[in-house]
Amino acid sequence: AEDKLRESEERYRFLTNNIPDIIYSLDGEGKIVTVNSPAFEHYGYAEQDSKGKPFLNFVHPEDREIVIGSFLKALEEQRKFTQGLQFRIVAENGFSYWFELNSQARFDSQGQYTGEEGVLRDITERKQTEEDLLKSEAKYRVLTENMKDVVWTMDTETMRFLYVSPSVQKLRGYTAEEIIAEPLTAALMPDAANAIQEI
């Protein structure tokens, strides 16, 4: 039995030490009890820098309210599972990384919080991609909404417009919203509409 337990612990240690996600556990005061050191060391923290320290110490100051709010709601609802909570953690060098948290809280028979286990996944690259996409879309929208030419995107399966620039109103007398609400044939000149219907 001791050999099997030792083998199980070694297997668990190998797995936790060789994955990029941060696996942690907290006590009833929100202090870090365990953390897979190799993953946390990637952000500049040695094991002695984290154990016994409040989890909130590592959360970006601007995101602590989000984490505290989620925690208090979990206590109120006696919610065991928290999934997809996103916030930043500040690395030892001061750089901020975005993480997504999935955790399971522990409560005693009186409903008192006694700690939790959880996984933190680095989503910094994903957040940067999302931010770049939003900036690109905003730039594209500024261009299309301030040019004289009509710009549009279309769903070729349903033959309906997905986007039409505001300049269409000067050309056709209809707002972009009115054009989008109608099928393609309604937005075209009669000859063009008939040609498309014949295809």
PDB file of C-alpha atoms in Angstrom:
ATOM      1  CA  ALA A   1       0.000   0.000   0.000  1.00  0.00           C
ATOM      2  CA  GLU A   2       2.865   2.382   0.819  1.00  0.00           C
ATOM      3  CA  ASP A   3       4.556   1.585  -2.484  1.00  0.00           C
ATOM      4  CA  LYS A   4       1.329   2.281  -4.407  1.00  0.00           C
ATOM      5  CA  LEU A   5       0.831   5.554  -2.530  1.00  0.00           C
ATOM      6  CA  ARG A   6       4.422   6.592  -3.246  1.00  0.00           C
ATOM      7  CA  GLU A   7       4.018   5.675  -6.913  1.00  0.00           C
ATOM      8  CA  SER A   8       0.783   7.676  -7.126  1.00  0.00           C
ATOM      9  CA  GLU A   9       2.409  10.719  -5.507  1.00  0.00           C
ATOM     10  CA  GLU A  10       5.386  10.528  -7.862  1.00  0.00           C
ATOM     11  CA  ARG A  11       3.080  10.293 -10.874  1.00  0.00           C
ATOM     12  CA  TYR A  12       1.063  13.295  -9.652  1.00  0.00           C
ATOM     13  CA  ARG A  13       4.270  15.280  -8.996  1.00  0.00           C
ATOM     14  CA  PHE A  14       5.579  14.465 -12.466  1.00  0.00           C
ATOM     15  CA  LEU A  15       2.343  15.650 -14.108  1.00  0.00           C
ATOM     16  CA  THR A  16       2.058  18.882 -12.134  1.00  0.00           C
ATOM     17  CA  ASN A  17       5.715  19.715 -12.655  1.00  0.00           C
ATOM     18  CA  ASN A  18       5.518  19.297 -16.409  1.00  0.00           C
ATOM     19  CA  ILE A  19       2.428  21.257 -17.410  1.00  0.00           C
ATOM     20  CA  PRO A  20       2.312  25.023 -18.053  1.00  0.00           C
ATOM     21  CA  ASP A  21      -0.864  25.588 -16.019  1.00  0.00           C
ATOM     22  CA  ILE A  22      -0.539  26.717 -12.414  1.00  0.00           C
ATOM     23  CA  ILE A  23      -2.150  24.223 -10.037  1.00  0.00           C
ATOM     24  CA  TYR A  24      -2.697  25.557  -6.542  1.00  0.00           C
ATOM     25  CA  SER A  25      -4.546  25.024  -3.290  1.00  0.00           C
ATOM     26  CA  LEU A  26      -5.590  27.586  -0.687  1.00  0.00           C
ATOM     27  CA  ASP A  27      -6.447  27.353   2.997  1.00  0.00           C
ATOM     28  CA  GLY A  28      -9.516  28.838   4.671  1.00  0.00           C
ATOM     29  CA  GLU A  29      -7.833  32.255   4.846  1.00  0.00           C
ATOM     30  CA  GLY A  30      -7.102  32.399   1.127  1.00  0.00           C
ATOM     31  CA  LYS A  31      -3.383  31.715   1.581  1.00  0.00           C
ATOM     32  CA  ILE A  32      -1.446  29.493  -0.793  1.00  0.00           C
ATOM     33  CA  VAL A  33      -0.796  26.014   0.607  1.00  0.00           C
ATOM     34  CA  THR A  34       0.574  24.294  -2.484  1.00  0.00           C
ATOM     35  CA  VAL A  35       1.562  25.363  -5.994  1.00  0.00           C
ATOM     36  CA  ASN A  36       3.389  23.502  -8.745  1.00  0.00           C
ATOM     37  CA  SER A  37       6.686  25.355  -8.532  1.00  0.00           C
ATOM     38  CA  PRO A  38       7.981  24.934 -12.121  1.00  0.00           C
ATOM     39  CA  ALA A  39       4.891  26.611 -13.570  1.00  0.00           C
ATOM     40  CA  PHE A  40       4.928  29.464 -11.043  1.00  0.00           C
ATOM     41  CA  GLU A  41       8.672  29.936 -11.457  1.00  0.00           C
ATOM     42  CA  HIS A  42       8.017  30.816 -15.101  1.00  0.00           C
ATOM     43  CA  TYR A  43       6.637  34.097 -13.738  1.00  0.00           C
ATOM     44  CA  GLY A  44       9.616  34.684 -11.474  1.00  0.00           C
ATOM     45  CA  TYR A  45       8.338  33.275  -8.185  1.00  0.00           C
ATOM     46  CA  ALA A  46      10.171  30.590  -6.246  1.00  0.00           C
ATOM     47  CA  GLU A  47       8.246  28.206  -3.994  1.00  0.00           C
ATOM     48  CA  GLN A  48       9.156  30.147  -0.848  1.00  0.00           C
ATOM     49  CA  ASP A  49       7.774  33.328  -2.459  1.00  0.00           C
ATOM     50  CA  SER A  50       4.275  31.897  -2.662  1.00  0.00           C
ATOM     51  CA  LYS A  51       3.547  29.401   0.089  1.00  0.00           C
ATOM     52  CA  GLY A  52       1.769  30.972   3.028  1.00  0.00           C
ATOM     53  CA  LYS A  53       1.133  34.202   1.103  1.00  0.00           C
ATOM     54  CA  PRO A  54      -2.395  35.481   0.367  1.00  0.00           C
ATOM     55  CA  PHE A  55      -3.471  34.597  -3.171  1.00  0.00           C
ATOM     56  CA  LEU A  56      -4.606  38.187  -3.685  1.00  0.00           C
ATOM     57  CA  ASN A  57      -0.996  39.375  -3.301  1.00  0.00           C
ATOM     58  CA  PHE A  58      -0.300  38.106  -6.806  1.00  0.00           C
ATOM     59  CA  VAL A  59      -3.467  39.473  -8.443  1.00  0.00           C
ATOM     60  CA  HIS A  60      -3.203  42.754 -10.358  1.00  0.00           C
ATOM     61  CA  PRO A  61      -4.495  45.590  -8.103  1.00  0.00           C
ATOM     62  CA  GLU A  62      -7.058  46.613 -10.715  1.00  0.00           C
ATOM     63  CA  ASP A  63      -8.494  43.072 -10.848  1.00  0.00           C
ATOM     64  CA  ARG A  64      -8.663  42.304  -7.130  1.00  0.00           C
ATOM     65  CA  GLU A  65     -12.212  43.605  -6.906  1.00  0.00           C
ATOM     66  CA  ILE A  66     -13.254  41.070  -9.580  1.00  0.00           C
ATOM     67  CA  VAL A  67     -11.646  38.193  -7.676  1.00  0.00           C
ATOM     68  CA  ILE A  68     -13.035  39.302  -4.307  1.00  0.00           C
ATOM     69  CA  GLY A  69     -16.498  39.778  -5.792  1.00  0.00           C
ATOM     70  CA  SER A  70     -16.481  36.263  -7.266  1.00  0.00           C
ATOM     71  CA  PHE A  71     -15.258  34.832  -3.947  1.00  0.00           C
ATOM     72  CA  LEU A  72     -17.940  36.593  -1.883  1.00  0.00           C
ATOM     73  CA  LYS A  73     -20.654  35.457  -4.295  1.00  0.00           C
ATOM     74  CA  ALA A  74     -19.367  31.883  -4.041  1.00  0.00           C
ATOM     75  CA  LEU A  75     -19.608  32.092  -0.231  1.00  0.00           C
ATOM     76  CA  GLU A  76     -23.116  33.505  -0.423  1.00  0.00           C
ATOM     77  CA  GLU A  77     -24.303  30.829  -2.846  1.00  0.00           C
ATOM     78  CA  GLN A  78     -22.184  28.049  -1.310  1.00  0.00           C
ATOM     79  CA  ARG A  79     -20.886  27.611  -4.837  1.00  0.00           C
ATOM     80  CA  LYS A  80     -18.254  24.932  -5.142  1.00  0.00           C
ATOM     81  CA  PHE A  81     -17.199  25.469  -8.734  1.00  0.00           C
ATOM     82  CA  THR A  82     -15.907  28.667 -10.320  1.00  0.00           C
ATOM     83  CA  GLN A  83     -15.177  28.476 -14.042  1.00  0.00           C
ATOM     84  CA  GLY A  84     -13.760  30.911 -16.567  1.00  0.00           C
ATOM     85  CA  LEU A  85     -12.955  33.778 -14.176  1.00  0.00           C
ATOM     86  CA  GLN A  86     -10.438  36.020 -15.969  1.00  0.00           C
ATOM     87  CA  PHE A  87      -7.998  38.401 -14.312  1.00  0.00           C
ATOM     88  CA  ARG A  88      -4.352  39.414 -14.377  1.00  0.00           C
ATOM     89  CA  ILE A  89      -1.491  38.192 -12.229  1.00  0.00           C
ATOM     90  CA  VAL A  90       1.589  40.339 -11.787  1.00  0.00           C
ATOM     91  CA  ALA A  91       4.880  38.538 -12.411  1.00  0.00           C
ATOM     92  CA  GLU A  92       7.953  39.161 -10.283  1.00  0.00           C
ATOM     93  CA  ASN A  93       9.341  41.502 -12.965  1.00  0.00           C
ATOM     94  CA  GLY A  94       6.182  43.622 -12.850  1.00  0.00           C
ATOM     95  CA  PHE A  95       4.734  42.407 -16.157  1.00  0.00           C
ATOM     96  CA  SER A  96       1.044  41.429 -16.104  1.00  0.00           C
ATOM     97  CA  TYR A  97      -0.279  38.147 -17.515  1.00  0.00           C
ATOM     98  CA  TRP A  98      -3.908  37.275 -18.154  1.00  0.00           C
ATOM     99  CA  PHE A  99      -5.188  34.057 -16.565  1.00  0.00           C
ATOM    100  CA  GLU A 100      -8.388  32.047 -16.596  1.00  0.00           C
ATOM    101  CA  LEU A 101      -9.278  30.387 -13.293  1.00  0.00           C
ATOM    102  CA  ASN A 102     -11.185  27.161 -12.726  1.00  0.00           C
ATOM    103  CA  SER A 103     -11.496  26.111  -9.093  1.00  0.00           C
ATOM    104  CA  GLN A 104     -13.379  23.973  -6.610  1.00  0.00           C
ATOM    105  CA  ALA A 105     -14.075  25.379  -3.145  1.00  0.00           C
ATOM    106  CA  ARG A 106     -14.333  23.346   0.048  1.00  0.00           C
ATOM    107  CA  PHE A 107     -16.944  23.953   2.748  1.00  0.00           C
ATOM    108  CA  ASP A 108     -17.350  22.238   6.123  1.00  0.00           C
ATOM    109  CA  SER A 109     -20.611  20.877   7.522  1.00  0.00           C
ATOM    110  CA  GLN A 110     -21.523  24.360   8.812  1.00  0.00           C
ATOM    111  CA  GLY A 111     -20.996  25.892   5.381  1.00  0.00           C
ATOM    112  CA  GLN A 112     -17.755  27.608   6.332  1.00  0.00           C
ATOM    113  CA  TYR A 113     -15.163  28.028   3.583  1.00  0.00           C
ATOM    114  CA  THR A 114     -12.117  25.858   4.319  1.00  0.00           C
ATOM    115  CA  GLY A 115     -10.099  26.373   1.143  1.00  0.00           C
ATOM    116  CA  GLU A 116     -10.002  25.440  -2.515  1.00  0.00           C
ATOM    117  CA  GLU A 117      -8.071  23.769  -5.297  1.00  0.00           C
ATOM    118  CA  GLY A 118      -7.754  25.324  -8.703  1.00  0.00           C
ATOM    119  CA  VAL A 119      -6.019  25.677 -12.034  1.00  0.00           C
ATOM    120  CA  LEU A 120      -4.791  28.917 -13.600  1.00  0.00           C
ATOM    121  CA  ARG A 121      -4.289  28.916 -17.365  1.00  0.00           C
ATOM    122  CA  ASP A 122      -2.261  31.650 -19.062  1.00  0.00           C
ATOM    123  CA  ILE A 123      -4.486  33.266 -21.725  1.00  0.00           C
ATOM    124  CA  THR A 124      -2.300  36.331 -22.360  1.00  0.00           C
ATOM    125  CA  GLU A 125      -1.740  35.480 -26.021  1.00  0.00           C
ATOM    126  CA  ARG A 126      -5.448  34.887 -26.566  1.00  0.00           C
ATOM    127  CA  LYS A 127      -6.368  38.194 -24.916  1.00  0.00           C
ATOM    128  CA  GLN A 128      -3.803  40.006 -27.084  1.00  0.00           C
ATOM    129  CA  THR A 129      -5.263  38.421 -30.214  1.00  0.00           C
ATOM    130  CA  GLU A 130      -8.761  39.503 -29.161  1.00  0.00           C
ATOM    131  CA  GLU A 131      -7.544  43.039 -28.481  1.00  0.00           C
ATOM    132  CA  ASP A 132      -5.771  43.226 -31.861  1.00  0.00           C
ATOM    133  CA  LEU A 133      -8.926  41.996 -33.582  1.00  0.00           C
ATOM    134  CA  LEU A 134     -11.063  44.648 -31.864  1.00  0.00           C
ATOM    135  CA  LYS A 135      -8.598  47.368 -32.867  1.00  0.00           C
ATOM    136  CA  SER A 136      -8.585  46.101 -36.451  1.00  0.00           C
ATOM    137  CA  GLU A 137     -12.382  46.020 -36.569  1.00  0.00           C
ATOM    138  CA  ALA A 138     -12.593  49.537 -35.129  1.00  0.00           C
ATOM    139  CA  LYS A 139     -10.120  50.838 -37.707  1.00  0.00           C
ATOM    140  CA  TYR A 140     -11.995  49.085 -40.518  1.00  0.00           C
ATOM    141  CA  ARG A 141     -15.309  50.522 -39.324  1.00  0.00           C
ATOM    142  CA  VAL A 142     -13.917  54.077 -39.180  1.00  0.00           C
ATOM    143  CA  LEU A 143     -12.684  53.743 -42.753  1.00  0.00           C
ATOM    144  CA  THR A 144     -15.832  52.208 -44.192  1.00  0.00           C
ATOM    145  CA  GLU A 145     -18.198  54.568 -42.395  1.00  0.00           C
ATOM    146  CA  ASN A 146     -16.403  57.654 -43.680  1.00  0.00           C
ATOM    147  CA  MET A 147     -15.871  56.829 -47.330  1.00  0.00           C
ATOM    148  CA  LYS A 148     -18.129  57.601 -50.291  1.00  0.00           C
ATOM    149  CA  ASP A 149     -17.946  54.148 -51.829  1.00  0.00           C
ATOM    150  CA  VAL A 150     -20.349  51.508 -50.544  1.00  0.00           C
ATOM    151  CA  VAL A 151     -18.652  48.636 -48.716  1.00  0.00           C
ATOM    152  CA  TRP A 152     -20.480  45.457 -47.782  1.00  0.00           C
ATOM    153  CA  THR A 153     -20.061  41.879 -46.655  1.00  0.00           C
ATOM    154  CA  MET A 154     -22.511  39.156 -47.608  1.00  0.00           C
ATOM    155  CA  ASP A 155     -23.545  35.635 -46.623  1.00  0.00           C
ATOM    156  CA  THR A 156     -23.394  33.828 -49.965  1.00  0.00           C
ATOM    157  CA  GLU A 157     -25.606  30.978 -48.740  1.00  0.00           C
ATOM    158  CA  THR A 158     -28.565  33.123 -47.685  1.00  0.00           C
ATOM    159  CA  MET A 159     -27.759  35.944 -50.142  1.00  0.00           C
ATOM    160  CA  ARG A 160     -28.213  38.513 -47.415  1.00  0.00           C
ATOM    161  CA  PHE A 161     -25.989  41.409 -46.449  1.00  0.00           C
ATOM    162  CA  LEU A 162     -24.123  41.111 -43.148  1.00  0.00           C
ATOM    163  CA  TYR A 163     -22.746  44.641 -43.229  1.00  0.00           C
ATOM    164  CA  VAL A 164     -23.349  47.670 -45.428  1.00  0.00           C
ATOM    165  CA  SER A 165     -21.571  50.987 -44.980  1.00  0.00           C
ATOM    166  CA  PRO A 166     -23.683  54.108 -44.234  1.00  0.00           C
ATOM    167  CA  SER A 167     -22.823  55.647 -47.631  1.00  0.00           C
ATOM    168  CA  VAL A 168     -25.457  53.367 -49.188  1.00  0.00           C
ATOM    169  CA  GLN A 169     -28.134  55.795 -48.030  1.00  0.00           C
ATOM    170  CA  LYS A 170     -26.899  58.508 -50.408  1.00  0.00           C
ATOM    171  CA  LEU A 171     -26.827  56.032 -53.280  1.00  0.00           C
ATOM    172  CA  ARG A 172     -30.122  54.198 -52.722  1.00  0.00           C
ATOM    173  CA  GLY A 173     -32.032  56.306 -50.186  1.00  0.00           C
ATOM    174  CA  TYR A 174     -32.219  53.448 -47.688  1.00  0.00           C
ATOM    175  CA  THR A 175     -30.336  53.176 -44.406  1.00  0.00           C
ATOM    176  CA  ALA A 176     -27.790  50.390 -43.940  1.00  0.00           C
ATOM    177  CA  GLU A 177     -30.134  48.771 -41.411  1.00  0.00           C
ATOM    178  CA  GLU A 178     -32.985  48.718 -43.952  1.00  0.00           C
ATOM    179  CA  ILE A 179     -30.718  47.180 -46.604  1.00  0.00           C
ATOM    180  CA  ILE A 180     -29.495  44.463 -44.213  1.00  0.00           C
ATOM    181  CA  ALA A 181     -33.079  43.586 -43.265  1.00  0.00           C
ATOM    182  CA  GLU A 182     -33.949  42.752 -46.880  1.00  0.00           C
ATOM    183  CA  PRO A 183     -32.675  39.984 -49.197  1.00  0.00           C
ATOM    184  CA  LEU A 184     -30.059  40.925 -51.788  1.00  0.00           C
ATOM    185  CA  THR A 185     -32.553  41.133 -54.661  1.00  0.00           C
ATOM    186  CA  ALA A 186     -34.522  43.870 -52.871  1.00  0.00           C
ATOM    187  CA  ALA A 187     -31.426  46.064 -52.667  1.00  0.00           C
ATOM    188  CA  LEU A 188     -30.541  45.851 -56.364  1.00  0.00           C
ATOM    189  CA  MET A 189     -31.828  47.710 -59.397  1.00  0.00           C
ATOM    190  CA  PRO A 190     -34.663  45.746 -61.114  1.00  0.00           C
ATOM    191  CA  ASP A 191     -32.538  44.506 -64.036  1.00  0.00           C
ATOM    192  CA  ALA A 192     -29.795  43.222 -61.716  1.00  0.00           C
ATOM    193  CA  ALA A 193     -32.314  41.598 -59.375  1.00  0.00           C
ATOM    194  CA  ASN A 194     -33.948  39.768 -62.281  1.00  0.00           C
ATOM    195  CA  ALA A 195     -30.571  38.581 -63.545  1.00  0.00           C
ATOM    196  CA  ILE A 196     -29.675  37.124 -60.139  1.00  0.00           C
ATOM    197  CA  GLN A 197     -33.048  35.399 -59.768  1.00  0.00           C
ATOM    198  CA  GLU A 198     -32.501  33.723 -63.143  1.00  0.00           C
ATOM    199  CA  ILE A 199     -29.112  32.273 -62.083  1.00  0.00           C
TER     200      ILE A 199
END
